[in-house]
CSV table of C-alpha atoms and ligand atoms in Angstrom, one decimal:
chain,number,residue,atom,x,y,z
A,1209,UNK,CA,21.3,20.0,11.6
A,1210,UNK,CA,21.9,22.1,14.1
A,1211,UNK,CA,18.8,23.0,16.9
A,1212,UNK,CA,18.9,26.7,16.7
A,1213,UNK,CA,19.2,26.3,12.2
A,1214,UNK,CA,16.4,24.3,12.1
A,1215,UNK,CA,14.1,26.4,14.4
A,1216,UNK,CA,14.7,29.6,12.6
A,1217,UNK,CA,14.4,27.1,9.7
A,1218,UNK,CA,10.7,25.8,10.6
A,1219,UNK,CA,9.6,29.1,12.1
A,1220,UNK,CA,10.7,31.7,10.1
A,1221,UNK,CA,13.2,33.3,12.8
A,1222,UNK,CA,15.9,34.6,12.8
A,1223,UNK,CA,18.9,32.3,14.4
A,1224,UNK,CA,18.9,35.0,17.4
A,1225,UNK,CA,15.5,34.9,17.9
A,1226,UNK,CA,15.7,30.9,17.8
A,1227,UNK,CA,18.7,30.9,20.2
A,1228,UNK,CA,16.3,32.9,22.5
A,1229,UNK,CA,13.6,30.0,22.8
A,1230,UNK,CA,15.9,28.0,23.5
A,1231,UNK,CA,18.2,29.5,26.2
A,1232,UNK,CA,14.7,30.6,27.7
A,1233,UNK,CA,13.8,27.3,28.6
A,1234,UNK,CA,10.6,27.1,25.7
A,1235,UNK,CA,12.3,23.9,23.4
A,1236,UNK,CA,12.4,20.3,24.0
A,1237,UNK,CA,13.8,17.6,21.9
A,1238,UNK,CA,12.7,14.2,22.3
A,1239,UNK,CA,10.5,14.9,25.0
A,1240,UNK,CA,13.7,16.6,27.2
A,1241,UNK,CA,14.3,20.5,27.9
A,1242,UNK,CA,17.4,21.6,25.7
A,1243,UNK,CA,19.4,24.7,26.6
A,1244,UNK,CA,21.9,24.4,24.2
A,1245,UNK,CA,21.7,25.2,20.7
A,1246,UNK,CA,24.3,24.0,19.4
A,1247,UNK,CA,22.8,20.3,19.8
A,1248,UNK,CA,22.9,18.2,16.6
A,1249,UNK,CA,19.6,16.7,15.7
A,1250,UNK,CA,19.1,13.5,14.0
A,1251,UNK,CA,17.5,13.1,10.9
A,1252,UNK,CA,14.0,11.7,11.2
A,1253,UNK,CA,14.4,11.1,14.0
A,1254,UNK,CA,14.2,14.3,16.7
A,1255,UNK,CA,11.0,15.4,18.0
A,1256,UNK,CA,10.9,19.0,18.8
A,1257,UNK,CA,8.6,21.4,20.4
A,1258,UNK,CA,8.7,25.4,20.6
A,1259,UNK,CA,7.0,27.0,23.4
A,1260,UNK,CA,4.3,24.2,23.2
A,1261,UNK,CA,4.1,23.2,20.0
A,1262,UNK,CA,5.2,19.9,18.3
A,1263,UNK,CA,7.3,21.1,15.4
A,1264,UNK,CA,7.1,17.2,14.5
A,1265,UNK,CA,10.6,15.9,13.2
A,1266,UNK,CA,13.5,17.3,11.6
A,1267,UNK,CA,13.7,16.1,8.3
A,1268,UNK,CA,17.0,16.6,6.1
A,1269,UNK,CA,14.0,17.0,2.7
A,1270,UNK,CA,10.3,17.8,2.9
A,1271,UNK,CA,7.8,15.3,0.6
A,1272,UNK,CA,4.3,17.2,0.4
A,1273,UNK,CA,1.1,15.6,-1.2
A,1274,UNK,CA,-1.0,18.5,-2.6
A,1275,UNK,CA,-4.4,18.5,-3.9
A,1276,UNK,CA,-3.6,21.1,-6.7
A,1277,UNK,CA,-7.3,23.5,-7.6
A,1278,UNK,CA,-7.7,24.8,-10.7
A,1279,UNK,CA,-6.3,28.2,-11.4
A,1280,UNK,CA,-3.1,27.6,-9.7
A,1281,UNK,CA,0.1,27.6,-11.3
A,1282,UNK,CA,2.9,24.6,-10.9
A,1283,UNK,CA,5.8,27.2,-10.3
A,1284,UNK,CA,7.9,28.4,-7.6
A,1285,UNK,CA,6.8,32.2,-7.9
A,1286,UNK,CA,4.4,34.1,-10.4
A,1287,UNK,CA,4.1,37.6,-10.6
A,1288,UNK,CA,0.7,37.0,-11.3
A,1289,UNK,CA,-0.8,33.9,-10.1
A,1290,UNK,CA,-0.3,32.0,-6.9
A,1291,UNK,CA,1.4,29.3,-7.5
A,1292,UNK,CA,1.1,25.3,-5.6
A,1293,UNK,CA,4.2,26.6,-3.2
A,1294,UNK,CA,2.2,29.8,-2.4
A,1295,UNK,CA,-0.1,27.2,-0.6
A,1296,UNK,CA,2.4,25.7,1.6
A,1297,UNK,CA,4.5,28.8,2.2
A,1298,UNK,CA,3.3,30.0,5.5
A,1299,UNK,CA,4.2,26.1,7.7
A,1300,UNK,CA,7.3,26.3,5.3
A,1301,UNK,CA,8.6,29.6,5.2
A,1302,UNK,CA,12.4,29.0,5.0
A,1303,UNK,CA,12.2,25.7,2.7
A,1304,UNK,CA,13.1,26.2,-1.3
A,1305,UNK,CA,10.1,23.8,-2.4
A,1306,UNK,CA,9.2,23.4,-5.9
A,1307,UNK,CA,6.9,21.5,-7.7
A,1308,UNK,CA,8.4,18.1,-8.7
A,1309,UNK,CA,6.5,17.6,-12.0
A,1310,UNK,CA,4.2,20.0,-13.4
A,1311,UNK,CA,0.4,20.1,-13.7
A,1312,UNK,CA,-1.6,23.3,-16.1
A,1313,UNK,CA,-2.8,25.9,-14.2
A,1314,UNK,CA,-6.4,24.3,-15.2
A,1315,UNK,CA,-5.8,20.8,-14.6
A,1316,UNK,CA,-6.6,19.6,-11.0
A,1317,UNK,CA,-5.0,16.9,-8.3
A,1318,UNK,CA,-1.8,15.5,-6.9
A,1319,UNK,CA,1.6,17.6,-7.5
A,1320,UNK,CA,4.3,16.9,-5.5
A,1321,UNK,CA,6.4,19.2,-3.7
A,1322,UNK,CA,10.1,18.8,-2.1
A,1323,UNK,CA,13.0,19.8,-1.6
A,1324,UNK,CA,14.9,16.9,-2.6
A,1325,UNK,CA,16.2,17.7,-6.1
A,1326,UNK,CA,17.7,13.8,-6.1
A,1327,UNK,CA,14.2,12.4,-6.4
A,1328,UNK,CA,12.7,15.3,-8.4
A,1329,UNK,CA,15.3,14.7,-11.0
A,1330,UNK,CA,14.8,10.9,-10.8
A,1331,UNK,CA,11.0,10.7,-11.0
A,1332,UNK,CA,10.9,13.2,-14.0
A,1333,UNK,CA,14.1,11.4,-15.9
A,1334,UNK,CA,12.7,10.5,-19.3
A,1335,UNK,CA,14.7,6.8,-18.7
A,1336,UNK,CA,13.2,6.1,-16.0
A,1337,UNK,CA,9.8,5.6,-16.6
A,1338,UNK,CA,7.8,6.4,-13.0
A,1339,UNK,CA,4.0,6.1,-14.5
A,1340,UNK,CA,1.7,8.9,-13.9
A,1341,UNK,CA,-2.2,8.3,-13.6
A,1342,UNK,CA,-4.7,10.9,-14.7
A,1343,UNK,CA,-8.9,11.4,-14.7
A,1344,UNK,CA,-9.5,13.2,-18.2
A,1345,UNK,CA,-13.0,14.3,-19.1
A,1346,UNK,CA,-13.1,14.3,-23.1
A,1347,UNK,CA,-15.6,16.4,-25.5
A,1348,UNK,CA,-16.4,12.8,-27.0
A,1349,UNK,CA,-16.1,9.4,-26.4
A,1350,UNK,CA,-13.0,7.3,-26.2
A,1351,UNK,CA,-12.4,5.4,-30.0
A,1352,UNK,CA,-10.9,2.5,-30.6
A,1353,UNK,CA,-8.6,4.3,-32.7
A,1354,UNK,CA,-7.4,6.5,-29.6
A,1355,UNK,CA,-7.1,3.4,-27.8
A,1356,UNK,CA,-4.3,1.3,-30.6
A,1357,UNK,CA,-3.0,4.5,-31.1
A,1358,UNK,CA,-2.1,5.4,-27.8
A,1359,UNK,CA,-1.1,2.2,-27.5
A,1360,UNK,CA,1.5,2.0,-30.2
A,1361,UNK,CA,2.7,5.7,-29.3
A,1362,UNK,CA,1.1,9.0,-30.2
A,1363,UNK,CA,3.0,10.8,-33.2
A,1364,UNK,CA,2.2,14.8,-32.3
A,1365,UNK,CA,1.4,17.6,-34.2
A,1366,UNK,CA,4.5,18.9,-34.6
A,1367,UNK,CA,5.6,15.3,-35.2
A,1368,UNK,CA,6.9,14.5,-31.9
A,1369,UNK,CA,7.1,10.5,-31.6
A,1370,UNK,CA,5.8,9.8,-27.9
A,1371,UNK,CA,6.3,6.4,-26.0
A,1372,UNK,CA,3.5,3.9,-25.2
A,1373,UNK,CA,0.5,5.2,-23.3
A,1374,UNK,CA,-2.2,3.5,-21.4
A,1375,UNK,CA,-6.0,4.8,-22.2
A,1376,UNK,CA,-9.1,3.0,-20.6
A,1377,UNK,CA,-12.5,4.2,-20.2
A,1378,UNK,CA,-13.6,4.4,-16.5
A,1379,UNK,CA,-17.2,3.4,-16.6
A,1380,UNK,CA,-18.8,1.8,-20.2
A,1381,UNK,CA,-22.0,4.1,-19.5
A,1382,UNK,CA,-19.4,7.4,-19.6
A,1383,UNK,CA,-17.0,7.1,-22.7
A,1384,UNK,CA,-16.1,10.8,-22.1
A,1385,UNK,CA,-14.4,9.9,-18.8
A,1386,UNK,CA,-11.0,8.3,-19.5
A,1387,UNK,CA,-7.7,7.2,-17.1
A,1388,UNK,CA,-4.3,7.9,-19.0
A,1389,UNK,CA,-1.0,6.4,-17.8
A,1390,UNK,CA,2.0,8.5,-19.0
A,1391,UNK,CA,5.8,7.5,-18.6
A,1392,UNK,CA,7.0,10.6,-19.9
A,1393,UNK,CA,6.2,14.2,-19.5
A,1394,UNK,CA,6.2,16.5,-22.4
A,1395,UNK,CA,4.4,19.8,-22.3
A,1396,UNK,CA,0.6,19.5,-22.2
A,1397,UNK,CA,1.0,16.0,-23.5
A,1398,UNK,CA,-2.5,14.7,-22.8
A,1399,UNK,CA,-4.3,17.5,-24.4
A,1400,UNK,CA,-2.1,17.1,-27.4
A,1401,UNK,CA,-2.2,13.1,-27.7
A,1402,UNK,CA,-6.0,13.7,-27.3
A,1403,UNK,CA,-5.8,16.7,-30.2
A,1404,UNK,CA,-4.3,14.3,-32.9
A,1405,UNK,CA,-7.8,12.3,-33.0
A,1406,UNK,CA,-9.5,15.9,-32.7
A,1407,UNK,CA,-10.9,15.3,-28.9
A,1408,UNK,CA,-10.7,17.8,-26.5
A,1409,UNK,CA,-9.9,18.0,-23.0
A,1410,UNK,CA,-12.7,19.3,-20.0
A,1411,UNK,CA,-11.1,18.5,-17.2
A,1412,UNK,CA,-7.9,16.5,-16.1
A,1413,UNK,CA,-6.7,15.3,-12.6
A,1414,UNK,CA,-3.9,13.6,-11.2
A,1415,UNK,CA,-4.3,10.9,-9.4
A,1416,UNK,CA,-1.4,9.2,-8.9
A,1417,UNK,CA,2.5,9.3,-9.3
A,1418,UNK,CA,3.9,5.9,-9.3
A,1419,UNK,CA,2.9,4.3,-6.4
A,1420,UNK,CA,1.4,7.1,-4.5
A,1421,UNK,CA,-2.3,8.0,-4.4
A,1422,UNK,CA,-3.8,11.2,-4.2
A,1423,UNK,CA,-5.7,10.9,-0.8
A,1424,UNK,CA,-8.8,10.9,-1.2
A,1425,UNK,CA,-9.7,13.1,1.8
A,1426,UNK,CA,-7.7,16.1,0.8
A,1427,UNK,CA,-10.1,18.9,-0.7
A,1428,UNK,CA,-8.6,21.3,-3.5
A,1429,UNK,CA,-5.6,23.4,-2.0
A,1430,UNK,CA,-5.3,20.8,1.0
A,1431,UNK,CA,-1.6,19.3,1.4
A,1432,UNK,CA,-0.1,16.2,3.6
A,1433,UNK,CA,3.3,15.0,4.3
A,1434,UNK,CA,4.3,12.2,2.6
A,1435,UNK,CA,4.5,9.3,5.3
A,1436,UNK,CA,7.8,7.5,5.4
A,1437,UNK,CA,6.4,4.4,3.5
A,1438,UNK,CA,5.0,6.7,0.7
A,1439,UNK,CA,8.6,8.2,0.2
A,1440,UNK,CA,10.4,4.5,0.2
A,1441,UNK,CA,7.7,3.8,-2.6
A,1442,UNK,CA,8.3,6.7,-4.7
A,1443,UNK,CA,12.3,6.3,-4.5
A,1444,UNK,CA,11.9,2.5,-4.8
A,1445,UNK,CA,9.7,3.4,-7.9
A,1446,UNK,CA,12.8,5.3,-9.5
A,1447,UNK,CA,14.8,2.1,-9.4
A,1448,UNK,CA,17.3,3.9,-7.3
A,1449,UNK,CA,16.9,1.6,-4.0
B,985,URA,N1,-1.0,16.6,-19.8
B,985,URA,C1,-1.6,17.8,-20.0
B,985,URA,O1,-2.0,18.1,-21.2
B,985,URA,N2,-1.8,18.6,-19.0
B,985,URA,C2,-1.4,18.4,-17.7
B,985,URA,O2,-1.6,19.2,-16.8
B,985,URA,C3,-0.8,17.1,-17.5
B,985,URA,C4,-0.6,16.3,-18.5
């Protein structure tokens, strides 16, 4: 990637504009002045700062971690609601993120959000069978019956056949709160599993996509980068490396 794409890139310049900085002395790469924009920057691996401040590295794909609230649509753009890449728009104005995996606008917690349409379409490919981890508050308590059945593969409604799923209560004293592992994604498929035995739904949360842990110190709407070690574990998780 060229220095003066990806400063009008990260910024939100124009590629004049980002020629300016440079040629006016205000970018370093790597710790070093750099006057010429045409300078090829490695991936993960330059350092760059604008007028004074660390643009961090230039990365070839962005991996966010956000903390979805409630209300917010898993989308690109709504006409109507914001959406999760509505709250990561202004640090990356130029990048095409979109929600890899999506969560309903009133369920809460971790939605990943890149650019990198390689993993997106890995970790969502019904084969390949990356577990997801969600917090579910139910209207009743967990049954045995939700438990074999869930086990053995929820038949829906509408007579959908779903795959094995993991249900466990989280603390004997609270049968209401439950932790579902899903390997597949089918449209509001834990309200629907949880429909057949005539449960509802209060609340659910992500907490986990294969590997990766929500953190646990990111409030509702906060985002992180993905470290490089979270990003190994999610592409190792697809059984791609
Ligand atoms: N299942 C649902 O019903 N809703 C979600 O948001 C995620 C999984």
């Amino acid at each position: 990637m060229r220095l003066d794409r990806y400063l009008a890139e990260r910024l939100g310049i124009t590629r004049s504009d980002s020629r300016k900085l440079i040629t006016k002395g205000q970018v370093m790469v790597n710790g070093v002045l750099c006057k010429k924009a045409d300078t090829q920057l490695d991936e993960n691996a330059a350092q760059v700062t604008a007028a004074g401040r660390s643009l961090g590295g230039y990365q070839k794909y962005v991996y966010l971690m956000l903390n979805k609230p409630e209300g917010v649509v898993s989308a690109s753009r709504d006409r109507r609601d914001t959406t999760v890449t509505d709250l990561v728009r202004e640090d990356f104005p130029r990048r095409q993120l979109f929600p890899a995996g999506r969560l309903d606008k009133t369920s809460t917690g971790f939605v990943l959000l890149t650019d990198d349409g390689g993993l997106a379409h890995d970790l969502l490919a019904p084969g390949r069978h990356v577990p997801k981890r969600y917090l579910v508050t139910l209207d009743t308590p967990l049954t045995e019956r939700m438990r074999a059945g869930f086990a053995a593969g929820v038949t829906l409604a509408d007579g959908t056949q779903l795959a094995p799923a993991g249900v466990e209560a989280v603390d004997p004293r609270d049968p209401c709160r439950v932790r579902v592992e899903l390997r597949q994604g089918v449209y509001h498929q834990i309200k629907r599993m949880f429909g057949v035995y005539d449960a509802g739904v209060n609340a659910l949360h992500r907490e986990a996509i294969g590997p990766v842990e929500l953190d646990p110190a990111l409030a509702p709407g906060e985002w992180r980068e993905l470290s490089g070690e979270e990003v190994s574990a999610l592409k190792e998780a697809t059984g791609k490396i």
